[in-house]
mmCIF file of C-alpha atoms in Angstrom:
data_model
loop_
_atom_site.group_PDB
_atom_site.id
_atom_site.type_symbol
_atom_site.label_atom_id
_atom_site.label_comp_id
_atom_site.label_asym_id
_atom_site.label_seq_id
_atom_site.Cartn_x
_atom_site.Cartn_y
_atom_site.Cartn_z
ATOM 1 C CA MET A 174 268.476 175.439 -67.189
ATOM 2 C CA GLU A 175 264.575 176.041 -67.714
ATOM 3 C CA SER A 176 264.068 175.045 -70.631
ATOM 4 C CA HIS A 177 265.831 171.968 -70.198
ATOM 5 C CA GLN A 178 262.965 171.348 -67.037
ATOM 6 C CA SER A 179 260.703 171.417 -69.090
ATOM 7 C CA SER A 180 261.804 168.980 -72.167
ATOM 8 C CA VAL A 181 262.028 166.572 -69.083
ATOM 9 C CA ILE A 182 258.513 167.480 -68.069
ATOM 10 C CA LEU A 183 257.674 166.893 -71.478
ATOM 11 C CA LEU A 184 258.940 163.382 -71.458
ATOM 12 C CA LEU A 185 257.728 162.076 -68.918
ATOM 13 C CA LEU A 186 254.552 163.076 -69.957
ATOM 14 C CA SER A 187 254.932 161.783 -73.405
ATOM 15 C CA LEU A 188 255.698 158.478 -72.093
ATOM 16 C CA CYS A 189 253.068 158.239 -69.771
ATOM 17 C CA SER A 190 250.559 158.654 -72.425
ATOM 18 C CA LEU A 191 252.436 156.549 -73.996
ATOM 19 C CA LEU A 192 251.427 154.230 -71.192
ATOM 20 C CA LEU A 193 247.877 154.918 -71.005
ATOM 21 C CA ILE A 194 246.779 154.488 -74.448
ATOM 22 C CA SER A 195 249.426 151.376 -75.079
ATOM 23 C CA PRO A 196 246.823 148.215 -75.284
ATOM 24 C CA SER A 197 248.258 146.339 -73.281
ATOM 25 C CA HIS A 198 247.429 148.502 -70.658
ATOM 26 C CA SER A 199 244.035 149.444 -71.763
ATOM 27 C CA GLN A 200 241.192 149.442 -70.050
ATOM 28 C CA THR A 201 238.378 149.579 -73.347
ATOM 29 C CA CYS A 202 238.295 147.455 -76.047
ATOM 30 C CA THR A 203 238.022 150.710 -78.273
ATOM 31 C CA SER A 204 241.476 150.754 -78.018
ATOM 32 C CA GLN A 205 242.909 146.966 -78.244
ATOM 33 C CA THR A 206 244.748 146.227 -81.262
ATOM 34 C CA PHE A 207 245.909 142.728 -82.010
ATOM 35 C CA THR A 208 249.290 142.090 -84.469
ATOM 36 C CA ASN A 209 247.665 140.468 -86.973
ATOM 37 C CA ASN A 210 246.392 143.426 -87.899
ATOM 38 C CA ALA A 211 242.547 141.490 -87.395
ATOM 39 C CA LEU A 212 239.500 144.618 -87.463
ATOM 40 C CA TYR A 213 236.705 144.091 -85.917
ATOM 41 C CA SER A 214 233.263 146.246 -86.180
ATOM 42 C CA LYS A 215 232.165 146.063 -82.549
ATOM 43 C CA CYS A 216 233.838 145.472 -79.464
ATOM 44 C CA LEU A 217 233.142 145.568 -75.738
ATOM 45 C CA ASP A 218 234.231 145.842 -71.837
ATOM 46 C CA LEU A 219 232.318 142.913 -70.743
ATOM 47 C CA PRO A 220 231.277 143.312 -67.097
ATOM 48 C CA HIS A 221 233.432 140.865 -65.333
ATOM 49 C CA LEU A 222 236.963 138.673 -65.089
ATOM 50 C CA SER A 223 238.558 141.780 -66.772
ATOM 51 C CA SER A 224 237.192 140.254 -69.767
ATOM 52 C CA TYR A 225 236.826 142.266 -73.678
ATOM 53 C CA LEU A 226 234.967 140.419 -76.705
ATOM 54 C CA HIS A 227 235.323 142.530 -79.918
ATOM 55 C CA TRP A 228 233.663 140.379 -83.139
ATOM 56 C CA THR A 229 231.750 141.040 -86.832
ATOM 57 C CA TYR A 230 228.884 139.416 -88.087
ATOM 58 C CA ASN A 231 227.996 139.230 -90.577
ATOM 59 C CA THR A 232 223.819 138.794 -91.631
ATOM 60 C CA THR A 233 224.166 136.802 -94.680
ATOM 61 C CA ASN A 234 225.937 133.815 -94.643
ATOM 62 C CA THR A 235 225.543 134.110 -90.567
ATOM 63 C CA SER A 236 229.125 133.830 -89.740
ATOM 64 C CA LEU A 237 230.467 135.057 -86.210
ATOM 65 C CA SER A 238 234.135 136.409 -86.395
ATOM 66 C CA ILE A 239 235.348 137.000 -82.081
ATOM 67 C CA ALA A 240 238.722 137.759 -80.229
ATOM 68 C CA PHE A 241 238.314 137.549 -77.050
ATOM 69 C CA ILE A 242 240.735 138.787 -74.897
ATOM 70 C CA ALA A 243 241.434 137.834 -70.728
ATOM 71 C CA GLN A 244 243.703 137.132 -68.457
ATOM 72 C CA PRO A 245 243.875 133.853 -66.485
ATOM 73 C CA ALA A 246 243.507 133.534 -62.671
ATOM 74 C CA GLY A 247 247.108 131.172 -62.937
ATOM 75 C CA THR A 248 250.611 132.168 -65.098
ATOM 76 C CA ASN A 249 249.872 128.354 -66.402
ATOM 77 C CA GLY A 250 245.688 129.111 -66.632
ATOM 78 C CA TRP A 251 243.077 129.565 -69.060
ATOM 79 C CA VAL A 252 240.614 131.347 -70.812
ATOM 80 C CA CYS A 253 237.061 129.971 -72.536
ATOM 81 C CA TRP A 254 235.051 132.211 -73.834
ATOM 82 C CA ALA A 255 231.733 130.346 -74.417
ATOM 83 C CA ILE A 256 228.046 130.314 -76.763
ATOM 84 C CA ASN A 257 224.488 128.231 -75.181
ATOM 85 C CA PRO A 258 222.663 128.008 -77.030
ATOM 86 C CA ASN A 259 220.062 126.822 -74.297
ATOM 87 C CA GLY A 260 220.630 128.373 -71.395
ATOM 88 C CA THR A 261 221.973 131.343 -70.117
ATOM 89 C CA GLY A 262 225.571 129.569 -67.553
ATOM 90 C CA MET A 263 228.170 127.393 -68.381
ATOM 91 C CA ALA A 264 226.617 124.126 -68.143
ATOM 92 C CA GLY A 265 225.381 123.248 -71.890
ATOM 93 C CA SER A 266 227.630 125.623 -73.533
ATOM 94 C CA GLN A 267 229.295 125.850 -76.941
ATOM 95 C CA ALA A 268 232.928 126.878 -75.233
ATOM 96 C CA LEU A 269 236.581 127.294 -76.625
ATOM 97 C CA ILE A 270 239.111 127.864 -74.705
ATOM 98 C CA ALA A 271 242.575 128.675 -75.355
ATOM 99 C CA PHE A 272 245.730 127.765 -72.413
ATOM 100 C CA LYS A 273 249.560 126.747 -73.481
ATOM 101 C CA SER A 274 249.556 123.715 -74.194
ATOM 102 C CA SER A 275 254.448 122.049 -75.151
ATOM 103 C CA GLY A 276 255.105 125.426 -74.714
ATOM 104 C CA ALA A 277 252.642 127.116 -76.919
ATOM 105 C CA MET A 278 249.058 128.328 -77.982
ATOM 106 C CA THR A 279 246.105 125.928 -78.230
ATOM 107 C CA VAL A 280 242.670 126.713 -78.833
ATOM 108 C CA LYS A 281 240.411 123.656 -78.298
ATOM 109 C CA THR A 282 236.532 122.791 -78.712
ATOM 110 C CA TYR A 283 234.222 121.481 -75.668
ATOM 111 C CA ASP A 284 230.798 120.348 -75.032
ATOM 112 C CA ILE A 285 230.033 121.512 -72.079
ATOM 113 C CA THR A 286 227.317 118.743 -70.481
ATOM 114 C CA ALA A 287 227.954 119.418 -67.172
ATOM 115 C CA ILE A 288 229.614 120.626 -64.404
ATOM 116 C CA GLY A 289 232.841 119.253 -63.790
ATOM 117 C CA PRO A 290 235.878 117.687 -65.529
ATOM 118 C CA ILE A 291 235.596 118.189 -69.041
ATOM 119 C CA THR A 292 236.452 116.723 -72.590
ATOM 120 C CA GLU A 293 237.362 117.721 -75.292
ATOM 121 C CA SER A 294 235.258 117.259 -77.868
ATOM 122 C CA LYS A 295 233.541 119.006 -81.126
ATOM 123 C CA ILE A 296 230.496 121.811 -80.556
ATOM 124 C CA SER A 297 227.564 121.981 -82.021
ATOM 125 C CA PHE A 298 228.435 124.969 -84.226
ATOM 126 C CA GLU A 299 231.338 125.205 -87.192
ATOM 127 C CA VAL A 300 234.243 126.788 -86.355
ATOM 128 C CA TRP A 301 236.998 127.557 -88.324
ATOM 129 C CA ASP A 302 240.640 129.389 -88.130
ATOM 130 C CA LEU A 303 241.311 129.092 -84.173
ATOM 131 C CA SER A 304 244.525 130.647 -82.704
ATOM 132 C CA ALA A 305 245.195 132.074 -79.808
ATOM 133 C CA GLU A 306 248.492 134.585 -78.085
ATOM 134 C CA GLU A 307 250.094 136.243 -75.620
ATOM 135 C CA SER A 308 251.508 138.800 -74.020
ATOM 136 C CA GLY A 309 252.612 140.610 -71.020
ATOM 137 C CA GLY A 310 250.214 137.813 -68.976
ATOM 138 C CA THR A 311 247.109 138.179 -70.911
ATOM 139 C CA ILE A 312 245.235 135.506 -74.112
ATOM 140 C CA THR A 313 243.423 136.280 -77.086
ATOM 141 C CA LEU A 314 240.899 134.145 -78.349
ATOM 142 C CA PHE A 315 240.683 134.875 -81.913
ATOM 143 C CA ALA A 316 238.046 131.572 -83.940
ATOM 144 C CA LYS A 317 235.306 131.805 -86.673
ATOM 145 C CA LEU A 318 232.061 130.382 -85.681
ATOM 146 C CA LYS A 319 229.032 129.378 -88.569
ATOM 147 C CA LEU A 320 225.639 130.821 -86.066
ATOM 148 C CA SER A 321 222.569 128.632 -86.428
ATOM 149 C CA GLY A 322 219.154 130.480 -87.023
ATOM 150 C CA LYS A 323 218.729 134.064 -87.502
ATOM 151 C CA SER A 324 219.251 135.187 -84.229
ATOM 152 C CA ASP A 325 220.518 138.865 -83.611
ATOM 153 C CA SER A 326 221.696 137.757 -80.247
ATOM 154 C CA VAL A 327 223.132 135.012 -78.302
ATOM 155 C CA ASN A 328 223.858 133.675 -74.510
ATOM 156 C CA GLN A 329 227.266 134.305 -74.271
ATOM 157 C CA VAL A 330 229.963 132.949 -71.265
ATOM 158 C CA TRP A 331 232.957 134.040 -70.091
ATOM 159 C CA GLN A 332 235.263 132.740 -68.158
ATOM 160 C CA VAL A 333 238.767 132.260 -66.512
ATOM 161 C CA GLY A 334 240.919 129.776 -64.802
ATOM 162 C CA PRO A 335 244.714 128.903 -62.934
ATOM 163 C CA SER A 336 245.714 126.165 -64.224
ATOM 164 C CA VAL A 337 246.217 123.432 -67.235
ATOM 165 C CA THR A 338 247.011 119.043 -65.397
ATOM 166 C CA GLY A 339 247.655 117.211 -68.657
ATOM 167 C CA GLY A 340 246.368 119.104 -71.391
ATOM 168 C CA VAL A 341 243.128 119.460 -69.334
ATOM 169 C CA PRO A 342 241.649 123.124 -68.192
ATOM 170 C CA ASP A 343 241.325 122.558 -64.487
ATOM 171 C CA ALA A 344 238.028 123.250 -61.793
ATOM 172 C CA HIS A 345 237.499 127.479 -62.515
ATOM 173 C CA ALA A 346 237.026 130.063 -58.650
ATOM 174 C CA MET A 347 233.784 130.575 -57.768
ATOM 175 C CA GLY A 348 233.480 133.361 -56.665
ATOM 176 C CA THR A 349 231.185 136.144 -57.480
ATOM 177 C CA ASP A 350 232.343 137.451 -60.860
ATOM 178 C CA ASN A 351 233.237 134.190 -62.197
ATOM 179 C CA LYS A 352 229.378 132.976 -61.364
ATOM 180 C CA ALA A 353 228.317 136.420 -63.455
ATOM 181 C CA SER A 354 230.590 136.003 -66.336
ATOM 182 C CA PHE A 355 227.460 135.719 -68.340
ATOM 183 C CA SER A 356 225.559 137.748 -70.957
ATOM 184 C CA THR A 357 222.857 138.048 -73.557
ATOM 185 C CA LEU A 358 224.896 139.893 -76.345
ATOM 186 C CA ASN A 359 223.756 141.812 -79.167
ATOM 187 C CA LEU A 360 225.603 140.895 -82.667
ATOM 188 C CA THR A 361 223.483 143.876 -84.608
ATOM 189 C CA ALA A 362 223.725 146.422 -81.474
ATOM 190 C CA GLY A 363 226.231 145.856 -80.250
ATOM 191 C CA GLN A 364 225.363 145.681 -77.135
ATOM 192 C CA THR A 365 225.885 142.389 -73.928
ATOM 193 C CA SER A 366 222.630 142.425 -71.065
ATOM 194 C CA SER A 367 223.530 141.129 -68.111
ATOM 195 C CA THR A 368 220.046 139.760 -65.892
ATOM 196 C CA GLY A 369 221.099 141.840 -62.950
ATOM 197 C CA GLY A 370 221.475 138.558 -60.982
ATOM 198 C CA LEU A 371 220.632 135.037 -60.720
ATOM 199 C CA ASP A 372 218.833 134.032 -64.161
ATOM 200 C CA SER A 373 215.231 132.103 -63.974
ATOM 201 C CA ARG A 374 217.465 129.234 -64.521
ATOM 202 C CA THR A 375 219.661 130.002 -61.208
ATOM 203 C CA LYS A 376 217.405 130.582 -58.938
ATOM 204 C CA ASN A 377 215.059 127.865 -60.148
ATOM 205 C CA ARG A 378 217.962 125.618 -59.000
ATOM 206 C CA ASN A 379 218.694 127.397 -55.749
ATOM 207 C CA ILE A 380 215.084 127.209 -54.507
ATOM 208 C CA HIS A 381 215.552 123.515 -55.598
ATOM 209 C CA GLY A 382 218.649 123.127 -52.869
ATOM 210 C CA VAL A 383 216.508 125.565 -50.323
ATOM 211 C CA LEU A 384 213.273 123.148 -51.032
ATOM 212 C CA ASN A 385 215.129 120.230 -50.260
ATOM 213 C CA VAL A 386 218.060 120.850 -47.618
ATOM 214 C CA VAL A 387 214.691 122.378 -45.114
ATOM 215 C CA SER A 388 212.923 119.252 -45.974
ATOM 216 C CA TRP A 389 215.821 116.204 -46.753
ATOM 217 C CA GLY A 390 217.527 117.410 -44.838
ATOM 218 C CA ILE A 391 216.701 119.711 -41.080
ATOM 219 C CA LEU A 392 213.345 118.617 -40.604
ATOM 220 C CA PHE A 393 213.059 114.076 -41.349
ATOM 221 C CA PRO A 394 216.003 114.347 -38.609
ATOM 222 C CA VAL A 395 213.854 116.136 -35.564
ATOM 223 C CA GLY A 396 210.137 114.746 -36.742
ATOM 224 C CA ALA A 397 213.218 111.220 -35.645
ATOM 225 C CA ILE A 398 214.252 112.737 -32.512
ATOM 226 C CA ILE A 399 211.108 113.944 -31.579
ATOM 227 C CA ALA A 400 209.939 110.863 -32.190
ATOM 228 C CA ARG A 401 213.214 108.726 -30.796
ATOM 229 C CA TYR A 402 213.509 110.515 -27.754
ATOM 230 C CA LEU A 403 210.576 113.194 -26.702
ATOM 231 C CA ARG A 404 208.355 109.270 -26.298
ATOM 232 C CA THR A 405 209.978 108.139 -23.543
ATOM 233 C CA PHE A 406 208.974 110.575 -21.423
ATOM 234 C CA GLU A 407 204.984 109.869 -19.858
ATOM 235 C CA SER A 408 204.189 113.636 -19.807
ATOM 236 C CA ALA A 409 204.975 114.093 -23.598
ATOM 237 C CA ASP A 410 202.561 111.827 -24.725
ATOM 238 C CA PRO A 411 200.503 112.183 -26.795
ATOM 239 C CA ALA A 412 202.117 115.128 -27.716
ATOM 240 C CA TRP A 413 205.325 114.074 -29.013
ATOM 241 C CA PHE A 414 203.499 112.564 -31.735
ATOM 242 C CA TYR A 415 201.319 115.324 -33.207
ATOM 243 C CA LEU A 416 205.199 116.684 -33.409
ATOM 244 C CA HIS A 417 206.087 113.839 -35.352
ATOM 245 C CA ALA A 418 203.863 113.693 -37.741
ATOM 246 C CA PHE A 419 203.716 117.662 -38.045
ATOM 247 C CA CYS A 420 207.822 117.642 -39.116
ATOM 248 C CA GLN A 421 207.055 114.812 -41.018
ATOM 249 C CA VAL A 422 204.620 115.925 -42.969
ATOM 250 C CA SER A 423 205.700 119.055 -43.614
ATOM 251 C CA ALA A 424 209.304 117.539 -44.327
ATOM 252 C CA TYR A 425 207.335 115.554 -47.302
ATOM 253 C CA ALA A 426 205.060 118.121 -48.459
ATOM 254 C CA ILE A 427 208.471 120.329 -48.742
ATOM 255 C CA GLY A 428 210.993 117.422 -50.502
ATOM 256 C CA VAL A 429 207.792 117.110 -52.494
ATOM 257 C CA ALA A 430 207.762 120.524 -53.984
ATOM 258 C CA GLY A 431 211.448 120.016 -54.082
ATOM 259 C CA TRP A 432 211.383 116.956 -55.901
ATOM 260 C CA ALA A 433 209.016 118.809 -58.663
ATOM 261 C CA THR A 434 211.377 121.866 -58.952
ATOM 262 C CA GLY A 435 214.586 119.199 -60.061
ATOM 263 C CA LEU A 436 212.024 117.232 -62.877
ATOM 264 C CA LYS A 437 211.803 121.091 -64.126
ATOM 265 C CA LEU A 438 214.995 122.207 -64.452
ATOM 266 C CA GLY A 439 216.176 118.523 -65.023
ATOM 267 C CA GLY A 440 213.429 119.477 -68.721
ATOM 268 C CA GLN A 441 214.800 122.870 -69.374
ATOM 269 C CA SER A 442 218.300 121.473 -68.992
ATOM 270 C CA GLN A 443 218.335 118.688 -72.314
ATOM 271 C CA GLY A 444 220.948 116.916 -72.471
ATOM 272 C CA ILE A 445 222.918 117.901 -69.079
ATOM 273 C CA ILE A 446 221.625 114.350 -66.712
ATOM 274 C CA TYR A 447 223.085 114.451 -62.917
ATOM 275 C CA THR A 448 222.449 110.578 -62.893
ATOM 276 C CA HIS A 449 222.988 109.349 -59.267
ATOM 277 C CA HIS A 450 221.878 112.898 -57.972
ATOM 278 C CA ARG A 451 218.891 111.409 -59.624
ATOM 279 C CA ASN A 452 217.904 108.559 -59.093
ATOM 280 C CA ILE A 453 218.113 109.372 -55.084
ATOM 281 C CA GLY A 454 215.814 111.721 -54.911
ATOM 282 C CA ILE A 455 212.723 108.818 -57.355
ATOM 283 C CA ALA A 456 213.945 106.993 -54.672
ATOM 284 C CA LEU A 457 213.312 109.326 -52.141
ATOM 285 C CA PHE A 458 209.990 110.328 -53.208
ATOM 286 C CA CYS A 459 208.899 106.888 -53.468
ATOM 287 C CA LEU A 460 210.492 106.101 -50.228
ATOM 288 C CA ALA A 461 208.645 109.184 -48.472
ATOM 289 C CA THR A 462 205.564 108.478 -49.813
ATOM 290 C CA VAL A 463 205.621 105.426 -48.558
ATOM 291 C CA GLN A 464 206.410 106.152 -45.163
ATOM 292 C CA ILE A 465 203.033 108.999 -45.465
ATOM 293 C CA PHE A 466 200.878 106.208 -45.849
ATOM 294 C CA ALA A 467 202.179 104.417 -42.569
ATOM 295 C CA LEU A 468 200.238 106.599 -40.624
ATOM 296 C CA PHE A 469 197.542 105.270 -42.371
ATOM 297 C CA LEU A 470 198.093 102.083 -41.483
ATOM 298 C CA ARG A 471 199.568 102.347 -37.950
ATOM 299 C CA PRO A 472 197.768 100.033 -36.208
ATOM 300 C CA LYS A 473 197.082 99.771 -32.738
ATOM 301 C CA LYS A 474 200.030 99.416 -30.047
ATOM 302 C CA ASP A 475 198.646 95.739 -28.703
ATOM 303 C CA HIS A 476 197.876 94.502 -31.786
ATOM 304 C CA LYS A 477 199.454 92.301 -32.985
ATOM 305 C CA TYR A 478 201.133 93.591 -36.374
ATOM 306 C CA ARG A 479 202.316 96.631 -34.690
ATOM 307 C CA PHE A 480 205.859 94.851 -34.232
ATOM 308 C CA TYR A 481 206.248 94.423 -38.123
ATOM 309 C CA TRP A 482 205.384 98.074 -38.902
ATOM 310 C CA ASN A 483 207.220 99.260 -35.949
ATOM 311 C CA ILE A 484 210.103 97.846 -37.922
ATOM 312 C CA TYR A 485 208.357 99.015 -41.402
ATOM 313 C CA HIS A 486 208.458 102.134 -39.866
ATOM 314 C CA HIS A 487 211.320 102.950 -38.479
ATOM 315 C CA GLY A 488 213.330 101.510 -41.211
ATOM 316 C CA ILE A 489 212.299 103.330 -44.819
ATOM 317 C CA GLY A 490 212.178 106.744 -42.039
ATOM 318 C CA TYR A 491 215.749 105.924 -41.288
ATOM 319 C CA THR A 492 217.139 105.467 -44.998
ATOM 320 C CA ILE A 493 215.343 108.401 -46.380
ATOM 321 C CA ILE A 494 217.145 110.510 -43.650
ATOM 322 C CA ILE A 495 220.636 108.509 -44.502
ATOM 323 C CA LEU A 496 219.562 109.092 -47.872
ATOM 324 C CA GLY A 497 218.408 112.384 -48.230
ATOM 325 C CA ILE A 498 222.050 113.856 -46.333
ATOM 326 C CA VAL A 499 223.707 112.108 -49.250
ATOM 327 C CA ASN A 500 222.176 113.613 -51.800
ATOM 328 C CA LEU A 501 221.840 117.207 -50.727
ATOM 329 C CA PHE A 502 225.870 116.246 -50.197
ATOM 330 C CA LYS A 503 225.531 115.623 -54.001
ATOM 331 C CA GLY A 504 223.578 118.737 -54.685
ATOM 332 C CA TYR A 505 225.909 120.832 -53.047
ATOM 333 C CA ASP A 506 228.997 119.196 -55.455
ATOM 334 C CA ILE A 507 226.169 120.387 -58.368
ATOM 335 C CA LEU A 508 225.094 123.433 -57.377
ATOM 336 C CA GLN A 509 228.793 124.859 -56.037
ATOM 337 C CA PRO A 510 227.246 127.929 -54.492
ATOM 338 C CA GLU A 511 229.571 129.549 -52.126
ATOM 339 C CA LYS A 512 231.212 127.652 -49.270
ATOM 340 C CA LYS A 513 229.258 128.813 -45.948
ATOM 341 C CA TRP A 514 225.918 127.820 -47.260
ATOM 342 C CA LYS A 515 227.908 124.313 -47.307
ATOM 343 C CA SER A 516 229.523 125.303 -43.813
ATOM 344 C CA ALA A 517 226.110 126.501 -42.590
ATOM 345 C CA TYR A 518 224.811 123.188 -43.442
ATOM 346 C CA ILE A 519 227.016 120.536 -40.884
ATOM 347 C CA ILE A 520 227.114 123.162 -38.451
ATOM 348 C CA VAL A 521 223.474 121.426 -38.495
ATOM 349 C CA LEU A 522 223.843 118.222 -38.793
ATOM 350 C CA ILE A 523 227.054 118.566 -35.491
ATOM 351 C CA VAL A 524 224.080 120.363 -33.822
ATOM 352 C CA LEU A 525 221.822 117.283 -34.640
ATOM 353 C CA GLY A 526 224.670 114.579 -33.934
ATOM 354 C CA ALA A 527 225.510 116.239 -30.801
ATOM 355 C CA ILE A 528 221.584 116.793 -29.228
ATOM 356 C CA SER A 529 221.039 112.736 -30.699
ATOM 357 C CA LEU A 530 224.012 111.686 -28.503
ATOM 358 C CA LEU A 531 222.557 113.797 -24.953
ATOM 359 C CA LEU A 532 219.308 112.727 -25.728
ATOM 360 C CA GLU A 533 220.374 109.200 -26.958
ATOM 361 C CA ALA A 534 222.180 109.259 -23.006
ATOM 362 C CA ILE A 535 219.079 110.815 -21.087
ATOM 363 C CA THR A 536 216.940 107.793 -22.966
ATOM 364 C CA TRP A 537 218.843 105.724 -21.198
ATOM 365 C CA VAL A 538 219.014 106.711 -17.330
ATOM 366 C CA VAL A 539 215.265 107.384 -17.507
ATOM 367 C CA VAL A 540 214.991 103.766 -18.582
ATOM 368 C CA LEU A 541 217.382 102.350 -16.797
ATOM 369 C CA ARG A 542 215.686 104.036 -13.511
ATOM 370 C CA ARG A 543 212.484 102.925 -14.006
ATOM 371 C CA LYS A 544 213.410 99.014 -15.241
ATOM 372 C CA SER A 545 215.663 99.610 -11.597
ATOM 373 C CA SER A 546 212.420 100.783 -10.041
ATOM 374 C CA LYS A 547 209.785 98.393 -11.015
ATOM 375 C CA SER A 548 212.093 95.083 -10.261
ATOM 376 C CA THR A 549 212.286 96.403 -7.351
ATOM 377 C CA LYS A 550 208.615 97.306 -6.280
ATOM 378 C CA PRO A 551 206.465 95.446 -3.888
ATOM 379 C CA HIS A 552 203.993 92.728 -6.257
ATOM 380 C CA ASP A 553 200.317 93.162 -5.076
ATOM 381 C CA GLY A 554 201.430 94.614 -1.689
ATOM 382 C CA TYR A 555 203.469 92.447 -0.225
ATOM 383 C CA ASN A 556 207.360 92.630 -0.308
ATOM 384 C CA ASN A 557 207.896 90.920 -3.549
ATOM 385 C CA GLY A 558 206.143 87.847 -3.504
ATOM 386 C CA GLU A 559 207.351 86.371 -0.470
ATOM 387 C CA ASP A 560 204.297 85.676 1.570
ATOM 388 C CA ARG A 561 202.158 85.878 -1.173
ATOM 389 C CA GLN A 562 200.861 81.672 -0.712
#
């Protein structure tokens, strides 16, 4: 009886050990094997998205043979491995994407020129022997590439997506792991190094976004609210003017810094152009510069040109506010930060809008009472001029 129990226990332990070392349940790349019996000189457990990379690099002819293993984010999803020759993120990368098409696995190439919908296209590297296989919900992508130059390291990017629609991979999630799935791969040493956070370009993008939100999105509208509503109260004169000027000049200075950061990002991203965002940004800079000159061209209240100056100043001011807000939302779509940041700015806009509505109502009450008081006030010490000769 004891011998029988011992046999059963040994059998269970053996089955468990087989499951643990099975490639489909492997937790490290060293125990993974391939159905085509391919062998690679090096492998790595990539730090995000439960992905693995196997490769062999021929230093003589700079050819790279790879097998990338990952699990799609959905049952009809896709996996991607890419090289970015000029940066560290997905934008600008030369990508290989594997997914199921018409019931069979396929691998297609994509030149990711910008964040957004992608179209199959040739990439800057010569590629051959593209194939993919799926097993147990995991996709393995095989490829061979001819690298340019003699560098022993490349900027790699990898990603997984939830679905494919009409033969086109749909957008992936924007979770922490998705945003961090890039690194520098040392082809000869078999090491990968991450930036340990955000790369310099991503930091510049974030700085660009923060500066523009503060300037065009907050300070300029606040300055306009001060000018429109505080000037109604006689006790606020001339304090309202100095507050208004301080907000607008500060907004302009911060906005110029954000605009300059955007120009720097554009110079670092050759071939990646966000046309509408860029054009609106240029228009904002030009209009804001003209608006600042309004401080030096401001005529006195009783000057005959003051009426036309008001039209010029107010028209350009409201145009800047509208274009600034529109461009900020375009920037959010490009940068794609965590949803909470976009939601936070929407809340700021709602609060500013509510304050404006409240002050608008108060202003009308004050103005109407002031007019009513003037209309009933006696003229020259007589009752409405009735006894005036």
